[in-house]
Short mmCIF file of C-alpha atoms in Angstrom, two decimals:
data_model
loop_
_atom_site.label_atom_id
_atom_site.label_comp_id
_atom_site.label_asym_id
_atom_site.label_seq_id
_atom_site.Cartn_x
_atom_site.Cartn_y
_atom_site.Cartn_z
CA ALA A 1 -18.61 -1.47 -8.87
CA SER A 2 -15.59 -3.57 -9.70
CA VAL A 3 -12.23 -2.88 -8.14
CA HIS A 4 -11.02 -2.03 -11.60
CA ALA A 5 -13.70 0.63 -12.10
CA ILE A 6 -12.87 2.18 -8.79
CA LEU A 7 -9.10 2.30 -9.48
CA ASP A 8 -9.74 3.69 -12.97
CA GLY A 9 -12.05 6.39 -11.74
CA PHE A 10 -10.60 7.22 -8.39
CA GLY A 11 -6.91 6.79 -8.98
CA GLY A 12 -6.60 7.61 -12.69
CA VAL A 13 -4.83 4.29 -13.10
CA SER A 14 -6.06 1.93 -15.81
CA SER A 15 -5.61 -1.19 -13.71
CA ILE A 16 -6.64 -3.68 -16.40
CA GLU A 17 -4.17 -2.08 -18.87
CA GLU A 18 -1.32 -1.30 -16.40
CA LEU A 19 -1.53 -3.66 -13.43
CA ASN A 20 -2.84 -6.88 -14.94
CA GLY A 21 -0.83 -10.13 -15.44
CA PRO A 22 2.79 -9.71 -16.50
CA LYS A 23 2.38 -5.97 -16.89
CA VAL A 24 2.36 -5.61 -13.15
CA HIS A 25 6.05 -6.50 -13.03
CA ARG A 26 7.54 -3.28 -14.43
CA LEU A 27 9.97 -0.84 -12.93
CA GLU A 28 7.25 1.76 -12.73
CA ASN A 29 5.38 -0.49 -10.32
CA ILE A 30 8.28 -1.81 -8.14
CA LEU A 31 9.28 -0.57 -4.68
CA ILE A 32 11.77 -2.56 -2.71
CA LEU A 33 11.44 -2.35 1.06
CA GLY A 34 12.61 -4.26 4.04
CA SER A 35 10.05 -6.96 5.18
CA PHE A 36 8.80 -4.83 8.14
CA TYR A 37 8.08 -1.81 5.90
CA HIS A 38 6.87 -3.92 3.07
CA ASP A 39 4.18 -5.45 5.36
CA ALA A 40 3.20 -2.02 6.61
CA PHE A 41 3.02 -0.67 3.03
CA ASP A 42 0.97 -3.74 1.90
CA GLN A 43 -1.42 -3.36 4.87
CA LEU A 44 -1.92 0.39 4.04
CA GLN A 45 -0.25 1.44 7.28
CA LEU A 46 2.62 3.26 5.54
CA TRP A 47 2.43 5.39 2.39
CA LEU A 48 4.32 8.04 0.55
CA GLU A 49 2.79 11.49 -0.19
CA ASN A 50 4.13 13.78 -2.87
CA ARG A 51 5.78 16.95 -1.47
CA PRO A 52 3.92 20.03 -2.51
CA ASN A 53 7.04 22.00 -3.52
CA GLY A 54 9.14 19.06 -4.61
CA SER A 55 9.55 17.15 -7.86
CA LYS A 56 6.96 14.60 -8.83
CA TYR A 57 9.47 11.94 -7.57
CA THR A 58 9.94 13.56 -4.07
CA TYR A 59 7.76 12.24 -1.18
CA VAL A 60 7.35 12.32 2.51
CA VAL A 61 6.68 9.16 4.62
CA LYS A 62 3.29 8.91 6.28
CA ALA A 63 1.87 6.20 8.57
CA SER A 64 -1.38 5.40 10.19
CA ALA A 65 -1.93 6.17 13.89
CA GLU A 66 -2.09 2.50 14.63
CA HIS A 67 1.36 1.73 13.37
CA ASP A 68 4.57 2.49 15.26
CA LEU A 69 6.63 4.10 12.53
CA ARG A 70 7.15 7.48 14.26
CA SER A 71 10.87 7.41 13.45
CA LEU A 72 10.08 7.50 9.78
CA LEU A 73 7.27 10.07 9.70
CA ASN A 74 7.81 13.02 7.42
CA ARG A 75 11.18 11.80 6.18
CA ARG A 76 11.96 12.85 2.67
CA VAL A 77 12.30 10.15 -0.02
CA GLU A 78 13.44 10.99 -3.51
CA PHE A 79 13.66 8.59 -6.45
CA THR A 80 16.31 9.44 -9.04
CA THR A 81 18.04 7.84 -12.01
CA THR A 82 20.59 8.98 -14.52
CA ASP A 83 18.95 6.78 -17.17
CA THR A 84 15.25 7.61 -17.48
CA VAL A 85 14.97 5.91 -20.86
CA ASN A 86 16.02 2.41 -19.75
CA LEU A 87 15.33 2.74 -16.06
CA PRO A 88 12.00 4.50 -15.39
CA LEU A 89 11.21 5.72 -11.93
CA PRO A 90 8.13 4.44 -9.91
CA ASP A 91 4.94 6.03 -11.36
CA PRO A 92 3.69 8.78 -9.04
CA ARG A 93 0.07 7.91 -9.86
CA TYR A 94 0.53 4.52 -8.14
CA PHE A 95 1.86 6.20 -4.96
CA ARG A 96 -1.06 8.73 -5.11
CA LEU A 97 -3.51 5.87 -5.39
CA HIS A 98 -1.86 3.90 -2.59
CA ALA A 99 -1.78 6.97 -0.37
CA ALA A 100 -5.48 7.72 -0.99
CA CYS A 101 -6.37 4.14 -0.10
CA ALA A 102 -4.17 4.19 2.98
CA ARG A 103 -5.64 7.47 4.23
CA ALA A 104 -9.16 6.21 3.65
CA ALA A 105 -8.43 2.98 5.54
CA ASP A 106 -6.83 4.98 8.36
CA LEU A 107 -9.72 7.44 8.64
CA SER A 108 -12.42 4.77 8.35
CA GLY A 109 -11.04 2.63 11.12
CA ALA A 110 -10.43 -0.31 8.73
CA GLU A 111 -7.04 -0.83 10.20
CA GLU A 112 -8.49 -1.28 13.71
CA TYR A 113 -10.95 -3.80 12.21
CA ASN A 114 -8.14 -5.71 10.45
CA ASN A 115 -5.96 -5.78 13.59
CA ARG A 116 -8.94 -7.18 15.53
CA ILE A 117 -9.36 -9.94 12.97
CA LEU A 118 -5.62 -10.75 13.01
CA ARG A 119 -5.59 -10.95 16.84
CA GLU A 120 -8.67 -13.26 16.62
CA ALA A 121 -6.90 -15.39 14.04
CA GLU A 122 -3.85 -15.79 16.22
CA ALA A 123 -5.96 -16.71 19.27
CA THR A 124 -8.32 -19.14 17.40
CA GLY A 125 -7.21 -22.72 17.33
CA VAL A 126 -10.16 -24.16 15.46
CA LEU A 127 -13.10 -22.84 13.46
CA ALA A 128 -16.59 -22.63 15.04
CA ALA A 129 -18.81 -25.62 14.09
CA ASP A 130 -21.74 -23.21 13.58
CA GLY A 131 -19.96 -21.15 10.90
CA GLY A 132 -19.47 -18.22 13.23
CA SER A 133 -15.81 -17.87 12.25
CA SER A 134 -16.42 -17.74 8.51
CA GLU A 135 -15.43 -14.07 8.40
CA LEU A 136 -12.16 -14.88 10.08
CA LEU A 137 -11.50 -17.74 7.69
CA ASP A 138 -12.25 -15.58 4.65
CA TYR A 139 -9.91 -12.82 5.91
CA VAL A 140 -7.07 -15.17 6.65
CA LEU A 141 -7.43 -16.96 3.31
CA MET A 142 -7.66 -13.67 1.38
CA SER A 143 -4.62 -12.20 3.13
CA ARG A 144 -2.51 -15.14 1.96
CA LEU A 145 -3.09 -14.50 -1.74
#
């Protein structure tokens, strides 16, 4: 299945309609974070979960076991604006989808696998002549996109 089909079915987000080309750059899809937190968010090591008894724009911070973000865990984050017509808040569906992907990555051990590949990339000076490092090359190139 294509990534778009998975996002559409699993996350309830029409990725082709909402997150494609210039449509990706909308306030509903923007979250500004410091570089450390941005990297953790991008690598699915940090996510926001909707509070059960809060508004749809109130979240708690969660992180994978592998990441050292203990000081942030379970902190409350609330997005607000006084001008919802011209300044929309981040779409809660995107946070739900991101959180689902992050939890799946955390539970599946994908983060441990990614960390192993990154450590290998840092330690490897040259690629193997027999093609044995093709997985490493692919990962490094794809993570730069």
